[in-house]
CSV table of C-alpha atoms in Angstrom, one decimal:
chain,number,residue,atom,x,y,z
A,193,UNK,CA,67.8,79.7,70.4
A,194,UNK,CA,64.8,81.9,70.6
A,195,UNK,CA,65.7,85.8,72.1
A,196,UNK,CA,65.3,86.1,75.8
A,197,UNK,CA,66.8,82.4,76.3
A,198,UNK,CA,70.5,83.1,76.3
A,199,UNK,CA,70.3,86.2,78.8
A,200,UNK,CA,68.2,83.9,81.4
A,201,UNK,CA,71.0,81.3,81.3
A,202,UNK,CA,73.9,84.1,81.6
A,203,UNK,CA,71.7,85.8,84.1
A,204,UNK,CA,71.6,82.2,86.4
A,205,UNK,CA,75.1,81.4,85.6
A,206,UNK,CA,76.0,85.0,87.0
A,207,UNK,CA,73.9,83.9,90.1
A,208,UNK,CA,75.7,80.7,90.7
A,209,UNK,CA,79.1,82.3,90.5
A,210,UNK,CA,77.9,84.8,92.7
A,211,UNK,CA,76.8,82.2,95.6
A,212,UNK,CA,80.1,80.1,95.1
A,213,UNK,CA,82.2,83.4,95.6
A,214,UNK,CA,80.6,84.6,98.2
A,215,UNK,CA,80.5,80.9,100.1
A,216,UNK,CA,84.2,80.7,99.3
A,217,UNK,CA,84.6,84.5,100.5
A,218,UNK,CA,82.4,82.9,104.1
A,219,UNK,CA,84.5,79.9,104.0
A,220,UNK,CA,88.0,81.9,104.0
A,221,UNK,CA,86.8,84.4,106.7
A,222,UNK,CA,85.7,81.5,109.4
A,223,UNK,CA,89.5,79.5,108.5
A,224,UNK,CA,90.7,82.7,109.3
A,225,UNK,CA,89.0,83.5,112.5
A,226,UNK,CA,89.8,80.6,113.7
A,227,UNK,CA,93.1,80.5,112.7
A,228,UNK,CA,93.1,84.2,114.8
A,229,UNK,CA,91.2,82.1,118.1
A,230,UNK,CA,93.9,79.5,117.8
A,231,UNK,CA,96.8,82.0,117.7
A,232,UNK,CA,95.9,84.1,120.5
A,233,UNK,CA,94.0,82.3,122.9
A,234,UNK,CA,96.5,82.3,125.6
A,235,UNK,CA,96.9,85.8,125.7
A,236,UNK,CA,97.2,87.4,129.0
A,237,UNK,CA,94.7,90.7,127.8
A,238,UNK,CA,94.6,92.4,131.3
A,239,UNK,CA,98.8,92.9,130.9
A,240,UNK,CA,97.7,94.1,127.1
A,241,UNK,CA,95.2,96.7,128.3
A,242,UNK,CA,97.9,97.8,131.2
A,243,UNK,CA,100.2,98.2,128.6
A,244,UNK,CA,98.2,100.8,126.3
A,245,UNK,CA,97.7,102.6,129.1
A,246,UNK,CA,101.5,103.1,129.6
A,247,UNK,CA,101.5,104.6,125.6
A,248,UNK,CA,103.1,108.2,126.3
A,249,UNK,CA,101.3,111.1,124.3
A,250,UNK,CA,104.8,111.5,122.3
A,251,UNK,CA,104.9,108.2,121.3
A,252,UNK,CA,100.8,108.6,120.1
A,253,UNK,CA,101.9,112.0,118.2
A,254,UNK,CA,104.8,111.0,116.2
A,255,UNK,CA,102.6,107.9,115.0
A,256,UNK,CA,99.8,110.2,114.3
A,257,UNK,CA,102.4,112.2,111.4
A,258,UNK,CA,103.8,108.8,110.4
A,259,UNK,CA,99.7,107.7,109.7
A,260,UNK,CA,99.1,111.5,108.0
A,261,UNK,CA,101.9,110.6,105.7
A,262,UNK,CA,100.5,107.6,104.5
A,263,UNK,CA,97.4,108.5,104.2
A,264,UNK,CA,98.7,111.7,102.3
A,265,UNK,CA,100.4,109.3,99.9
A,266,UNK,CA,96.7,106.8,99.4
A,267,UNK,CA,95.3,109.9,98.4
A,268,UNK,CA,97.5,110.4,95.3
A,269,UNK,CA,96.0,107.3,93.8
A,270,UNK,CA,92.9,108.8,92.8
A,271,UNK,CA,95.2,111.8,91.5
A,272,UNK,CA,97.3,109.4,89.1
A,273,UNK,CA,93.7,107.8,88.0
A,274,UNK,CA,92.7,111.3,86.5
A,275,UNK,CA,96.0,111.6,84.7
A,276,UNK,CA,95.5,108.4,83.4
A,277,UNK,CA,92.0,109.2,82.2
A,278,UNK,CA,93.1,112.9,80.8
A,279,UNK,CA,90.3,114.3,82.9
A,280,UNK,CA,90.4,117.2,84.9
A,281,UNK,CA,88.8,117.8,88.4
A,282,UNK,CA,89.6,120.0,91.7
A,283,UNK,CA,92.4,118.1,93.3
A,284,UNK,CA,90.7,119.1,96.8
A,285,UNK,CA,87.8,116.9,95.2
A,286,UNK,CA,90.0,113.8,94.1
A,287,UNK,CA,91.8,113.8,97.4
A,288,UNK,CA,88.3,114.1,99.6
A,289,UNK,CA,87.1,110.9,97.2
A,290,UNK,CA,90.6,109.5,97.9
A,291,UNK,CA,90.8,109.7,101.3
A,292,UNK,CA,86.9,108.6,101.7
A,293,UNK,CA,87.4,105.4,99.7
A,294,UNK,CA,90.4,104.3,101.5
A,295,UNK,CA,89.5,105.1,104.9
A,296,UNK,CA,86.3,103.5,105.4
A,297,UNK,CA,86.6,100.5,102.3
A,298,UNK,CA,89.0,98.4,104.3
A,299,UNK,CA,86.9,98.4,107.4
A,300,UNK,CA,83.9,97.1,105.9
A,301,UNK,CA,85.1,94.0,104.0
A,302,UNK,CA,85.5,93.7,100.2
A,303,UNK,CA,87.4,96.8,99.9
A,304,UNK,CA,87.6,96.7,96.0
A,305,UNK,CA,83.5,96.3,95.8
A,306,UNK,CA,82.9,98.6,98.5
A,307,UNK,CA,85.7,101.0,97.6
A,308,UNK,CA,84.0,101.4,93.7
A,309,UNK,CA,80.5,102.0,95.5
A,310,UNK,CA,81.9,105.0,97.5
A,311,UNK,CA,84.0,105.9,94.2
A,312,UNK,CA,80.9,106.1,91.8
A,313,UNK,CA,78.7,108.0,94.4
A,314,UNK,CA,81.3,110.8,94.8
A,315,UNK,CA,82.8,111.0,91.2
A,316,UNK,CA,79.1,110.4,89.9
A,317,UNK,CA,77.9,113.9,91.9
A,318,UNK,CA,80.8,115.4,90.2
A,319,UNK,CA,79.7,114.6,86.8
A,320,UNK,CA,82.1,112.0,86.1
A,321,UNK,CA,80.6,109.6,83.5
A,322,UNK,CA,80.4,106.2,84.3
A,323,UNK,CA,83.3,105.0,81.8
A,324,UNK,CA,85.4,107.1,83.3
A,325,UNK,CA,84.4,105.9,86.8
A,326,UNK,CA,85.1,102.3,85.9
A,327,UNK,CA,88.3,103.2,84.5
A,328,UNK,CA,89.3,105.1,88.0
A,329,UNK,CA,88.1,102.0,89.9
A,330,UNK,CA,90.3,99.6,87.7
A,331,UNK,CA,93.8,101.9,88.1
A,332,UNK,CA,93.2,102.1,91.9
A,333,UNK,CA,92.7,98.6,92.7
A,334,UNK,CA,95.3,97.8,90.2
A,335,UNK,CA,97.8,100.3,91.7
A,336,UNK,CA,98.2,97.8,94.8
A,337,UNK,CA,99.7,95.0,92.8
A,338,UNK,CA,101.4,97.7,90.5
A,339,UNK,CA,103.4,98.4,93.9
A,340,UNK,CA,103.0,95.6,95.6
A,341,UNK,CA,105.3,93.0,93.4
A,342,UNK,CA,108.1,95.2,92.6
A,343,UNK,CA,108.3,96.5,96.1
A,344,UNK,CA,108.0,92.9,98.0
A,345,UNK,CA,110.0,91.3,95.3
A,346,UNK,CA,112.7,93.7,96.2
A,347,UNK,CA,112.8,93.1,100.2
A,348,UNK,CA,112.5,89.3,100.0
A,349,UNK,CA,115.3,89.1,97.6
A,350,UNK,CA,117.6,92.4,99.1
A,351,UNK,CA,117.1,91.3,102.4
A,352,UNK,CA,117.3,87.7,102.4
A,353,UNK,CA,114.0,87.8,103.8
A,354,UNK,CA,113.2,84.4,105.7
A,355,UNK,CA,110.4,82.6,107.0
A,356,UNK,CA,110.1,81.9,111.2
A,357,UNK,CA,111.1,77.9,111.8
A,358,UNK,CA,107.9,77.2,112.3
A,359,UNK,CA,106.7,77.9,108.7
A,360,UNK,CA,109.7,77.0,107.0
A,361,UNK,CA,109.9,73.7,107.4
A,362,UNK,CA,106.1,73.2,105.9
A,363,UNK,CA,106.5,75.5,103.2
A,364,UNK,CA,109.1,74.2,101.0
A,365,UNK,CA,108.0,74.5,97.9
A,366,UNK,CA,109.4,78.4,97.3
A,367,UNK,CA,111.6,80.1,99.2
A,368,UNK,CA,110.9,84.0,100.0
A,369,UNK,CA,113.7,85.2,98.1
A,370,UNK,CA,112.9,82.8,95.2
A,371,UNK,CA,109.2,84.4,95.5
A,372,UNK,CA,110.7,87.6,95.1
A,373,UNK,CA,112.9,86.9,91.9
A,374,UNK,CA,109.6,85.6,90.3
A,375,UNK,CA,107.7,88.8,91.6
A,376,UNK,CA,110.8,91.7,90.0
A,377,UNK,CA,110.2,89.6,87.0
A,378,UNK,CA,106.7,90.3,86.6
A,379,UNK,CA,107.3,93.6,87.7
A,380,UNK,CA,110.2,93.7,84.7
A,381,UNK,CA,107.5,92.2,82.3
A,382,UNK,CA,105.2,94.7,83.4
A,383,UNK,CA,107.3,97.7,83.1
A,384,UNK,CA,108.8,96.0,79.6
A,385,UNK,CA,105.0,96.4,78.2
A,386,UNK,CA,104.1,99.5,79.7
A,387,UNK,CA,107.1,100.9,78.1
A,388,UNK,CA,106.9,99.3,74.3
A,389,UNK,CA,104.0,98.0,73.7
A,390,UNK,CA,102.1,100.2,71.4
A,391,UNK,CA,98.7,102.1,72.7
A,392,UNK,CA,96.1,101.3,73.5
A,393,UNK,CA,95.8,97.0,73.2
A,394,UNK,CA,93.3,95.8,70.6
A,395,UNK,CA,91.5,92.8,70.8
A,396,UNK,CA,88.6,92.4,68.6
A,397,UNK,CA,86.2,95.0,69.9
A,398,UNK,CA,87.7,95.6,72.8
A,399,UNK,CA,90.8,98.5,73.5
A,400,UNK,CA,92.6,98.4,76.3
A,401,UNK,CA,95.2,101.7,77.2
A,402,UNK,CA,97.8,100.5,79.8
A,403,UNK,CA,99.4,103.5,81.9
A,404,UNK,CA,102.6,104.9,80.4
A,405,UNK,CA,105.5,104.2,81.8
A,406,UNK,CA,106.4,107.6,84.0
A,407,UNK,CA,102.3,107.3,85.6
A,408,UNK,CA,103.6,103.5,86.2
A,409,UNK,CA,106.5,104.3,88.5
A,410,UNK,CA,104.7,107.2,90.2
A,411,UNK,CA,102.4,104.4,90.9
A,412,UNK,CA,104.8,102.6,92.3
A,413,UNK,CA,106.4,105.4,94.2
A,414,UNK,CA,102.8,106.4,96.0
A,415,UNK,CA,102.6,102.6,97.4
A,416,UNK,CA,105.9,102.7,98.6
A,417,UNK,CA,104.8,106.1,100.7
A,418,UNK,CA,101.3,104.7,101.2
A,419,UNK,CA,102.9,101.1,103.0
A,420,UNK,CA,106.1,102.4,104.1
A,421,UNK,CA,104.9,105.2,106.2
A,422,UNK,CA,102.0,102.3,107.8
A,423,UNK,CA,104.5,99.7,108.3
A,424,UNK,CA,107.2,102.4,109.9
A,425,UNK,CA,104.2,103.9,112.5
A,426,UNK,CA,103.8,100.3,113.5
A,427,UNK,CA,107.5,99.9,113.5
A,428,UNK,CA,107.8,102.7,115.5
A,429,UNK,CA,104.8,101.4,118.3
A,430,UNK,CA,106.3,97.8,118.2
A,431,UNK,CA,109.6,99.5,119.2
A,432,UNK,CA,111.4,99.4,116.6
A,433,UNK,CA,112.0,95.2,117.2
A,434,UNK,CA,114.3,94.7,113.5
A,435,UNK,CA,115.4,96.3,111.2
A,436,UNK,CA,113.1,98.4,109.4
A,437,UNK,CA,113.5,96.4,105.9
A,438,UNK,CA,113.1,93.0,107.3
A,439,UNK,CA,110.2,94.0,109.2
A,440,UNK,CA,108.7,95.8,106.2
A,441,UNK,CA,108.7,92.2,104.2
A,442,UNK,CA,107.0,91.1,107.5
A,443,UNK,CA,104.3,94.0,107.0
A,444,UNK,CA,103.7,93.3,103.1
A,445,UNK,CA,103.0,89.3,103.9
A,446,UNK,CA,100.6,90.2,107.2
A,447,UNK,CA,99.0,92.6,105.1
A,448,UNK,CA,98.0,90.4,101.8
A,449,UNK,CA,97.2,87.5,104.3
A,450,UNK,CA,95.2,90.2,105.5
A,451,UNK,CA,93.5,91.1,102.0
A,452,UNK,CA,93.0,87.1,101.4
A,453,UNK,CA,91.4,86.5,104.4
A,454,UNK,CA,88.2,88.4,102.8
A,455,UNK,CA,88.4,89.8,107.0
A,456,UNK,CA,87.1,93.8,107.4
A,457,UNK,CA,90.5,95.0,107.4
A,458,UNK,CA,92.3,92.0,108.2
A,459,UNK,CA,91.2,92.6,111.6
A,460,UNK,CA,92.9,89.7,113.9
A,461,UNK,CA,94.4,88.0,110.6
A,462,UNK,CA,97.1,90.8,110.1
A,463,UNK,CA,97.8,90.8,113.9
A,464,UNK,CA,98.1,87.2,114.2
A,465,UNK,CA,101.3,87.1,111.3
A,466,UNK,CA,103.0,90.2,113.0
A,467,UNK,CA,102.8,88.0,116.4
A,468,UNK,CA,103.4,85.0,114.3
A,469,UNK,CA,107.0,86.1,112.2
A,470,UNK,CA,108.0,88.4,116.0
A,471,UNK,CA,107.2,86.3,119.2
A,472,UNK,CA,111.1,85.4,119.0
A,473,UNK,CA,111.4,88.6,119.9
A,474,UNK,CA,109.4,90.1,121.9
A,475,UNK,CA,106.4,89.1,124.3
A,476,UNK,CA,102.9,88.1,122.5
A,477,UNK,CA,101.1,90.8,125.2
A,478,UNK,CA,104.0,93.8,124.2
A,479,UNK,CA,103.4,92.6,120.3
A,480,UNK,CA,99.6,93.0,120.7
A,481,UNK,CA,100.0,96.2,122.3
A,482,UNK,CA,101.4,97.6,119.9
A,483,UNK,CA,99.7,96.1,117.5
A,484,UNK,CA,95.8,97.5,118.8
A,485,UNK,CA,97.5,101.3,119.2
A,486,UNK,CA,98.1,100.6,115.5
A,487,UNK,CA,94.6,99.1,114.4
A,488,UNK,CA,93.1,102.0,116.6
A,489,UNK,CA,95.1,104.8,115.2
A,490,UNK,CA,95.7,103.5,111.5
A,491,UNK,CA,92.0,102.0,111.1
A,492,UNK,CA,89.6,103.0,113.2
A,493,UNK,CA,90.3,107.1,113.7
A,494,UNK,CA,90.8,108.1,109.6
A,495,UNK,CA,86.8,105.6,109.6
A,496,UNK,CA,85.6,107.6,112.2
A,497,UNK,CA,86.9,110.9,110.7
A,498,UNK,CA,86.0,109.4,107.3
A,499,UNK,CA,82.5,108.9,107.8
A,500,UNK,CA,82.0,111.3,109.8
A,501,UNK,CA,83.0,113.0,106.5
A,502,UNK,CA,80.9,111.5,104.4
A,503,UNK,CA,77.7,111.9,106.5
A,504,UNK,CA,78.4,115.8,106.4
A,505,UNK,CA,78.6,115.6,102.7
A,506,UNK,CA,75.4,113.8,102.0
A,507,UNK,CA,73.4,116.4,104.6
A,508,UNK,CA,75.1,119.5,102.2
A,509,UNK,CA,73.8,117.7,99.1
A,510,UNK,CA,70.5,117.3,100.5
A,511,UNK,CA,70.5,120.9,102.1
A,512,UNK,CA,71.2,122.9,98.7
């Protein structure tokens, strides 16, 4: 094959899975608005807005600290990536790149793709090579399933976590706490290699160095901060409807519907399950109050503070 022909062809097969990603990536977000329309088209919104109006300042506060903890806890991710890496940077650095990267990547859609932009113009100023940035990129994103299975796997099976009637009967195939035996068992698997496999994986040219085993469960330990303080602010707003473990398997399935739905922060998606699994028990209008106090205060504030942020950063860099 003469030199020049086989880049072309990788070059348009890139291309090609480029279009059909981001046509599925369309595809998924209009099922899902519409899915959203369908679920709360016969809400009474004039009784919502009356209702956020009736939010004390109290109640606002105490969700405020609940939010500050979580947040606190996403910006540890970025700290465990530098251990992982054996580099050194100011911590007030890695937590400003943190907190950046979380706040404003969800709310923009593809939060892994936009997340690494905002990672590699921060870390990149900072004389972070571009090895290590990719390697930072890879242990955040893969921090959220790190957590996530061992964590959900846990609730649905401890909990006896079940589905509203509605779902249940369609959805047969697995139950919850059958999904969660099969998630702490590739959680176990995971653990099992982290802990005895020897360092780093070879495979041909390539080397691969999974986390040890303590930066694994401190992994796990910052998602359970990062999720559990979210899901108990909303808990706490909703009014405390369950029992705070139940409702946190509730939380962990809105929010990866959420992630699926290729939706800017699972806007309407995520809001749509927590109406979905609690209309038994309370009031679609009292759910969806809650629910936009949340979005406003979990969301949309740390993006406004965040870019806000980030625009006063870019003006220093350009002013020294």
């Amino acid at each position: 094959m003469p030199l020049g022909i086989k880049p072309k062809l990788q070059s348009r097969r890139s291309k090609v899975w480029q279009r059909i990603l981001s046509g599925l990536s369309l595809l998924i977000c209009l099922v899902a608005i519409a899915v959203v329309y369908q679920g709360l088209k016969d809400t009474d919104w004039g009784l919502v807005w009356a209702n956020l109006n009736q939010i004390s300042l109290g109640k606002l506060a105490l969700t405020l600290i609940f939010v500050t903890c979580s947040y606190g806890a996403i910006a540890c991710y970025d700290v465990l990536a530098f251990r992982y890496i054996r580099q050194k940077l100011a911590l007030r650095k890695i937590m400003f790149a943190g907190l950046i990267t979380y706040a404003i990547s969800p709310n923009v859609g593809f939060a892994f793709l936009s997340g690494g932009v905002l990672r590699y113009r921060l870390y990149r100023h900072w004389q972070i090579s571009n090895v290590a940035i990719a390697k930072i990129i890879a242990f955040t994103n893969a921090s959220l399933w790190v957590g996530l299975l061992p964590v959900a796997g846990f609730i649905f099976v401890v909990t006896e976590f079940s589905l509203p009637e509605a779902l249940d009967d369609s959805f047969s195939l697995i139950s919850p706490p059958e999904l969660g035996v099969i998630f702490l068992g590739i959680a176990a698997i995971y653990l099992l290699l982290v802990r005895y496999l020897p360092q780093p994986l070879q495979w041909r040219q390539y080397s691969l160095e999974l986390p040890s085993f303590k930066l694994t469960l401190q992994q796990i330990a910052v998602f359970v901060f990062d999720w559990g303080f979210a899901a108990l602010a909303l808990h706490f707003l909703l009014g405390n409807p369950i029992k705070f473990p139940f409702f946190f398997g509730v939380y962990v399935m809105a929010m990866v519907v959420g992630l699926i739905s290729a939706v800017p922060g699972g806007l309407g998606v995520f809001e749509t399950m927590i109406v979905f699994f609690l209309e038994p028990l309370q009031s679609q209008e009292n759910l969806l109050t809650g629910l936009i106090a949340f979005r406003c205060l979990y969301y949309f504030l740390p993006f406004t503070v965040a870019v806000a942020a980030l625009i006063g950063f870019e003006v220093r860099q350009r002013v020294s």
